[in-house]
Amino acid sequence: MTTTPVLASTREELRSWRAQRPGRVALVPTMGALHEGHASLMRTAREHADTVVVSVFVNPLQFGEGEDLDRYPRTLDADLELCAAEGVDVVFAPSVEEVYPHGVRSERAVTVDPGRLGEILDGESRPGHFTGVLTVVAKLFGLVQPDVAVFGQKDYQQLALITRMAGDLCLPVEVVGAETVREADGLALSSRNRYLDADQRRAAVALSRALRAARERASYGVPAARWAAMSVLKAEPAVEIDYLALTSTDLGEAPETGEGRILVAARVGTTRLIDNMPIVFDRPSVIERSIAPAGTATAASTTHERSS
Ligand code: PAF
């Protein structure tokens, strides 16, 4: 179904449109450069609501110094086409001034503190990143007033923090996490994949292969799973690991048995990519421990491993 979505660029336009919309509203927040992964979020949003709003806003507050804010792809015309093809009702594409009328890093601005969960993993590599994400998402929730908001599981830590923010700040919005969409070879779709040249694109598949290798070894315990993933990553010289983390589903310590999450971040050339998957751990038996590869059979002393 192709319909032309309403394009709102100001708070006022959004507000007047919102006032006329009864029924359930779902929001899909994005930074544009939309791809099939975003399209699948829009379809999930449609399952939850009568009206689907997509926001397109490259949020400067979540980019650190030296990151890719300036080169981040801005493709509004193509984004509008994709939204039309997905039957989106409204696209909210505000300017920076509209979202941050007092300046992006104004000393007097109130921002959202992500707490300890915002300091680990991506928060350690990208200080201030999650303050930027939560602040803009809180603003979007305030402006759009959605009943439901849909985010990709690919940004798992982001999804966990937004879910926690909605709960802790009693925001009246249901946060839904949608499954990661992948290329045929396993690479998770990301707007940043378009930075990769052909060789880097080939190398980038090591991230999802590493996660899969870990899942296959997870019945031998956490260390064996980690070893399997690291072996795949280290075999690919173009991949510079930032972190490989095996955690509980809420990003705490990995359980010895049961469900957890495995997450990876790595640089391929100048492009930083992230990926994650669910993983089910088991405790290795005595016999399995005695045949496990060197360095994998000890108890899980660390759950996160950084390259530096
Ligand atoms: O995941 C993203 O694209 C962004 O972090 C988000 C949630 C739209 C906030 O800017």
Coordinates of C-alpha atoms and ligand atoms in Angstrom, one line a residue:
M1 CA 0.0 0.0 0.0
T2 CA 1.5 3.4 -1.0
T3 CA 0.1 6.4 0.7
T4 CA 1.8 9.8 1.0
P5 CA 2.6 10.4 4.6
V6 CA 2.0 13.8 6.2
L7 CA 5.3 15.5 6.6
A8 CA 5.6 17.5 9.9
S9 CA 8.8 19.5 10.5
T10 CA 7.7 21.6 13.4
R11 CA 6.4 20.9 16.9
E12 CA 3.3 23.0 16.0
E13 CA 2.6 20.9 12.9
L14 CA 3.0 17.7 14.8
R15 CA 0.8 19.0 17.7
S16 CA -2.1 20.0 15.4
W17 CA -1.9 16.7 13.6
R18 CA -1.8 14.8 16.9
A19 CA -4.8 16.6 18.3
Q20 CA -6.9 15.2 15.4
R21 CA -5.8 11.6 15.8
P22 CA -7.9 9.4 18.1
G23 CA -7.0 5.7 18.4
R24 CA -3.7 4.1 19.1
V25 CA -0.5 5.8 17.8
A26 CA 2.8 3.9 17.3
L27 CA 6.1 5.7 17.0
V28 CA 9.2 4.4 15.2
P29 CA 12.1 6.8 16.1
T30 CA 14.9 6.7 13.5
M31 CA 17.9 8.8 12.3
G32 CA 16.8 8.3 8.7
A33 CA 18.9 6.5 6.0
L34 CA 16.1 4.0 6.2
H35 CA 16.5 0.4 5.1
E36 CA 14.6 -2.9 5.3
G37 CA 15.3 -3.1 9.0
H38 CA 13.4 0.1 9.6
A39 CA 10.6 -1.1 7.3
S40 CA 10.2 -4.1 9.5
L41 CA 9.9 -1.8 12.6
M42 CA 7.2 0.1 10.7
R43 CA 5.3 -3.2 10.1
T44 CA 5.6 -4.1 13.7
A45 CA 4.3 -0.7 14.7
R46 CA 1.3 -1.2 12.4
E47 CA 0.4 -4.4 14.3
H48 CA 0.1 -2.3 17.5
A49 CA -1.7 0.8 16.4
D50 CA -4.1 2.6 14.0
T51 CA -1.6 5.4 13.2
V52 CA 2.1 5.0 12.6
V53 CA 4.5 7.9 13.0
V54 CA 8.2 7.7 12.0
S55 CA 10.6 10.3 13.2
V56 CA 13.6 11.1 11.1
F57 CA 16.2 13.1 13.1
V58 CA 20.0 12.8 13.3
N59 CA 20.4 13.6 16.9
P60 CA 23.6 15.5 17.5
L61 CA 23.5 15.0 21.3
Q62 CA 24.2 11.3 20.9
F63 CA 27.4 11.7 18.8
G64 CA 30.7 12.3 20.6
E65 CA 33.6 14.3 19.3
G66 CA 35.3 12.7 16.3
E67 CA 32.3 10.5 15.6
D68 CA 30.4 10.4 12.3
L69 CA 27.8 13.1 12.9
D70 CA 28.8 15.1 9.8
R71 CA 29.0 12.2 7.5
Y72 CA 26.0 10.4 8.8
P73 CA 23.8 9.8 5.7
R74 CA 20.8 12.2 5.3
T75 CA 18.4 10.9 2.7
L76 CA 15.0 12.4 3.5
D77 CA 13.5 12.0 -0.1
A78 CA 14.4 8.3 -0.2
D79 CA 13.2 7.9 3.5
L80 CA 9.8 9.4 2.6
E81 CA 9.5 7.0 -0.3
L82 CA 10.1 4.0 2.0
C83 CA 7.7 5.4 4.5
A84 CA 5.1 5.8 1.8
A85 CA 5.6 2.3 0.6
E86 CA 5.1 1.0 4.2
G87 CA 1.9 3.0 4.6
V88 CA 3.3 5.3 7.3
D89 CA 0.8 8.1 8.3
V90 CA 3.1 10.8 9.5
V91 CA 6.8 11.5 9.2
F92 CA 8.2 13.9 11.8
A93 CA 11.5 15.4 10.4
P94 CA 12.4 18.4 12.6
S95 CA 15.4 20.6 12.4
V96 CA 18.0 20.6 15.2
E97 CA 16.7 24.0 16.4
E98 CA 13.2 22.6 16.6
V99 CA 14.3 19.8 18.9
Y100 CA 17.0 21.8 20.8
P101 CA 15.7 25.4 20.8
H102 CA 18.2 26.4 23.5
G103 CA 21.2 24.7 21.8
V104 CA 22.3 21.1 21.7
R105 CA 24.6 21.2 24.6
S106 CA 23.1 24.1 26.5
E107 CA 24.4 24.2 30.1
R108 CA 20.9 24.8 31.4
A109 CA 19.2 22.0 29.5
V110 CA 17.8 19.1 31.4
T111 CA 18.9 15.7 30.1
V112 CA 18.1 12.1 31.0
D113 CA 20.8 10.3 33.0
P114 CA 21.0 6.7 31.9
G115 CA 22.6 5.6 35.2
R116 CA 25.2 2.7 35.4
L117 CA 23.7 0.7 32.5
G118 CA 24.6 3.6 30.3
E119 CA 28.3 3.5 31.2
I120 CA 29.1 -0.1 30.2
L121 CA 29.6 -1.6 26.7
D122 CA 28.7 1.2 24.1
G123 CA 28.5 3.7 26.9
E124 CA 32.2 3.0 27.8
S125 CA 33.3 3.5 24.2
R126 CA 31.0 6.4 23.6
P127 CA 30.7 8.5 26.8
G128 CA 27.5 10.6 26.8
H129 CA 26.0 8.6 24.0
F130 CA 23.1 7.2 26.0
T131 CA 22.3 10.5 27.6
G132 CA 21.8 11.8 24.1
V133 CA 19.7 8.9 23.1
L134 CA 17.4 8.9 26.1
T135 CA 17.1 12.7 26.0
V136 CA 15.9 12.8 22.4
V137 CA 13.7 9.7 22.8
A138 CA 12.1 11.4 25.9
K139 CA 11.5 14.5 23.8
L140 CA 10.0 12.5 21.0
F141 CA 7.7 10.7 23.4
G142 CA 6.6 14.1 24.7
L143 CA 6.0 15.5 21.3
V144 CA 4.3 12.5 19.6
Q145 CA 2.6 11.0 22.7
P146 CA 2.6 7.5 21.3
D147 CA 0.9 4.6 23.0
V148 CA 3.6 2.3 21.6
A149 CA 7.2 2.9 20.5
V150 CA 9.2 0.3 18.4
F151 CA 13.0 -0.1 18.5
G152 CA 15.3 -2.6 16.9
Q153 CA 16.9 -5.3 19.0
K154 CA 20.1 -4.7 17.1
D155 CA 20.7 -1.7 19.4
Y156 CA 20.1 -4.0 22.4
Q157 CA 21.6 -1.8 25.1
Q158 CA 19.6 1.2 23.7
L159 CA 16.4 -0.9 23.8
A160 CA 17.2 -2.0 27.4
L161 CA 17.8 1.6 28.5
I162 CA 14.7 3.0 26.8
T163 CA 12.5 0.3 28.3
R164 CA 14.0 1.1 31.7
M165 CA 13.5 4.8 31.2
A166 CA 9.8 4.4 30.3
G167 CA 9.4 2.3 33.4
D168 CA 11.4 4.3 35.9
L169 CA 10.0 7.7 34.7
C170 CA 6.5 6.2 34.5
L171 CA 6.1 7.3 30.9
P172 CA 2.7 6.0 29.5
V173 CA 4.3 4.2 26.5
E174 CA 4.8 0.6 25.7
V175 CA 8.3 -0.1 24.4
V176 CA 8.4 -3.0 21.9
G177 CA 11.7 -4.6 20.7
A178 CA 11.7 -5.9 17.1
E179 CA 14.0 -8.6 15.8
T180 CA 17.1 -7.7 13.9
V181 CA 16.9 -8.0 10.1
R182 CA 20.0 -9.5 8.4
E183 CA 21.5 -9.8 5.0
A184 CA 21.5 -13.3 3.5
D185 CA 25.1 -13.8 4.8
G186 CA 24.1 -12.8 8.3
L187 CA 25.3 -9.1 8.5
A188 CA 22.8 -7.1 10.6
L189 CA 21.3 -4.3 8.6
S190 CA 22.5 -0.9 9.6
S191 CA 22.6 2.6 8.1
R192 CA 26.3 2.5 8.7
N193 CA 26.8 -0.5 6.4
R194 CA 26.8 1.9 3.5
Y195 CA 30.2 3.2 4.7
L196 CA 31.8 -0.2 4.0
D197 CA 33.8 -0.8 0.8
A198 CA 33.7 -4.3 -0.8
D199 CA 36.5 -5.8 1.3
Q200 CA 35.2 -4.3 4.5
R201 CA 31.7 -5.6 3.7
R202 CA 33.2 -9.1 3.4
A203 CA 35.1 -8.7 6.6
A204 CA 32.0 -7.3 8.5
V205 CA 30.2 -10.6 8.3
A206 CA 32.7 -11.9 10.9
L207 CA 30.6 -10.2 13.6
S208 CA 27.5 -12.3 13.1
R209 CA 29.5 -15.4 12.4
A210 CA 31.3 -14.9 15.7
L211 CA 27.9 -14.6 17.5
R212 CA 26.7 -17.8 15.8
A213 CA 29.8 -19.7 16.6
A214 CA 29.4 -18.7 20.3
R215 CA 25.8 -19.9 20.3
E216 CA 26.9 -23.2 18.9
R217 CA 29.4 -23.7 21.8
A218 CA 27.1 -22.3 24.5
S219 CA 26.1 -25.7 25.7
Y220 CA 29.8 -26.1 26.8
G221 CA 29.5 -23.0 29.1
V222 CA 30.3 -19.3 29.0
P223 CA 34.1 -19.5 28.5
A224 CA 33.8 -21.9 25.6
A225 CA 31.2 -19.7 23.9
R226 CA 33.5 -16.7 24.3
W227 CA 36.5 -18.6 23.0
A228 CA 34.5 -19.6 19.9
A229 CA 33.4 -16.0 19.1
M230 CA 36.9 -14.6 19.7
S231 CA 38.5 -17.2 17.4
V232 CA 36.2 -16.0 14.5
L233 CA 36.8 -12.3 15.2
K234 CA 40.6 -12.7 15.6
A235 CA 40.8 -14.6 12.3
E236 CA 39.6 -11.5 10.4
P237 CA 42.4 -8.9 10.4
A238 CA 40.2 -6.1 9.1
V239 CA 38.1 -6.4 12.3
E240 CA 39.3 -4.4 15.3
I241 CA 37.3 -5.6 18.3
D242 CA 36.0 -3.0 20.7
Y243 CA 34.2 -5.5 23.0
L244 CA 32.7 -8.9 23.1
A245 CA 30.3 -9.3 26.0
L246 CA 28.4 -12.3 27.3
T247 CA 25.7 -11.1 29.7
S248 CA 22.4 -11.9 31.2
T249 CA 19.3 -10.8 29.2
D250 CA 19.3 -7.6 31.2
L251 CA 23.0 -7.0 30.5
G252 CA 24.2 -8.1 34.0
E253 CA 26.6 -11.0 34.6
A254 CA 26.2 -14.0 32.3
P255 CA 24.4 -16.8 34.0
E256 CA 26.2 -20.2 34.1
T257 CA 23.0 -21.8 32.7
G258 CA 20.0 -20.4 31.0
E259 CA 19.3 -17.5 28.7
G260 CA 21.7 -14.7 28.1
R261 CA 22.9 -12.3 25.4
I262 CA 26.1 -12.1 23.5
L263 CA 27.0 -8.6 22.1
V264 CA 29.9 -7.4 20.0
A265 CA 31.2 -4.1 18.8
A266 CA 34.0 -3.7 16.4
R267 CA 35.6 -1.3 13.9
V268 CA 35.9 -2.3 10.3
G269 CA 38.0 0.4 8.7
T270 CA 36.6 3.6 10.2
T271 CA 33.1 2.2 10.6
R272 CA 32.0 1.0 14.1
L273 CA 29.5 -1.9 13.9
I274 CA 27.5 -3.6 16.6
D275 CA 25.5 -6.8 16.7
N276 CA 24.0 -9.1 19.3
M277 CA 22.0 -12.3 19.6
P278 CA 20.2 -14.3 22.3
I279 CA 22.3 -17.3 23.6
V280 CA 21.4 -20.2 25.9
F281 CA 24.3 -21.3 28.2
D282 CA 24.8 -24.6 29.9
R283 CA 27.3 -25.8 32.5
P284 CA 29.9 -28.1 30.9
S285 CA 30.1 -31.6 32.3
V286 CA 33.5 -32.8 33.8
I287 CA 34.2 -34.8 30.6
E288 CA 33.5 -31.8 28.4
R289 CA 35.7 -29.6 30.6
S290 CA 38.6 -32.0 30.1
I291 CA 38.3 -31.9 26.3
A292 CA 37.6 -28.2 25.8
P293 CA 40.3 -26.2 24.0
A294 CA 43.0 -24.6 26.2
G295 CA 41.8 -21.5 28.0
T296 CA 38.1 -22.2 27.7
A297 CA 37.4 -24.5 30.6
T298 CA 37.9 -22.3 33.6
A299 CA 35.0 -20.7 35.4
A300 CA 33.7 -17.5 33.8
S301 CA 36.0 -14.9 35.5
T302 CA 35.1 -12.1 33.2
T303 CA 32.1 -11.6 31.0
H304 CA 33.3 -8.7 28.9
E305 CA 36.5 -8.6 26.9
R306 CA 37.9 -5.5 25.3
S307 CA 40.6 -5.5 22.7
S308 CA 42.6 -2.7 24.4
Ligands
PAF1 O1 18.5 4.0 17.0 C1 18.5 5.1 16.5 O2 18.3 5.3 15.3 C2 18.6 6.3 17.4 O3 19.5 6.0 18.5 C3 17.3 6.8 18.0 C4 16.6 5.8 18.9 C5 16.4 7.2 16.8 C6 17.5 8.1 18.8 O4 18.1 9.1 18.1

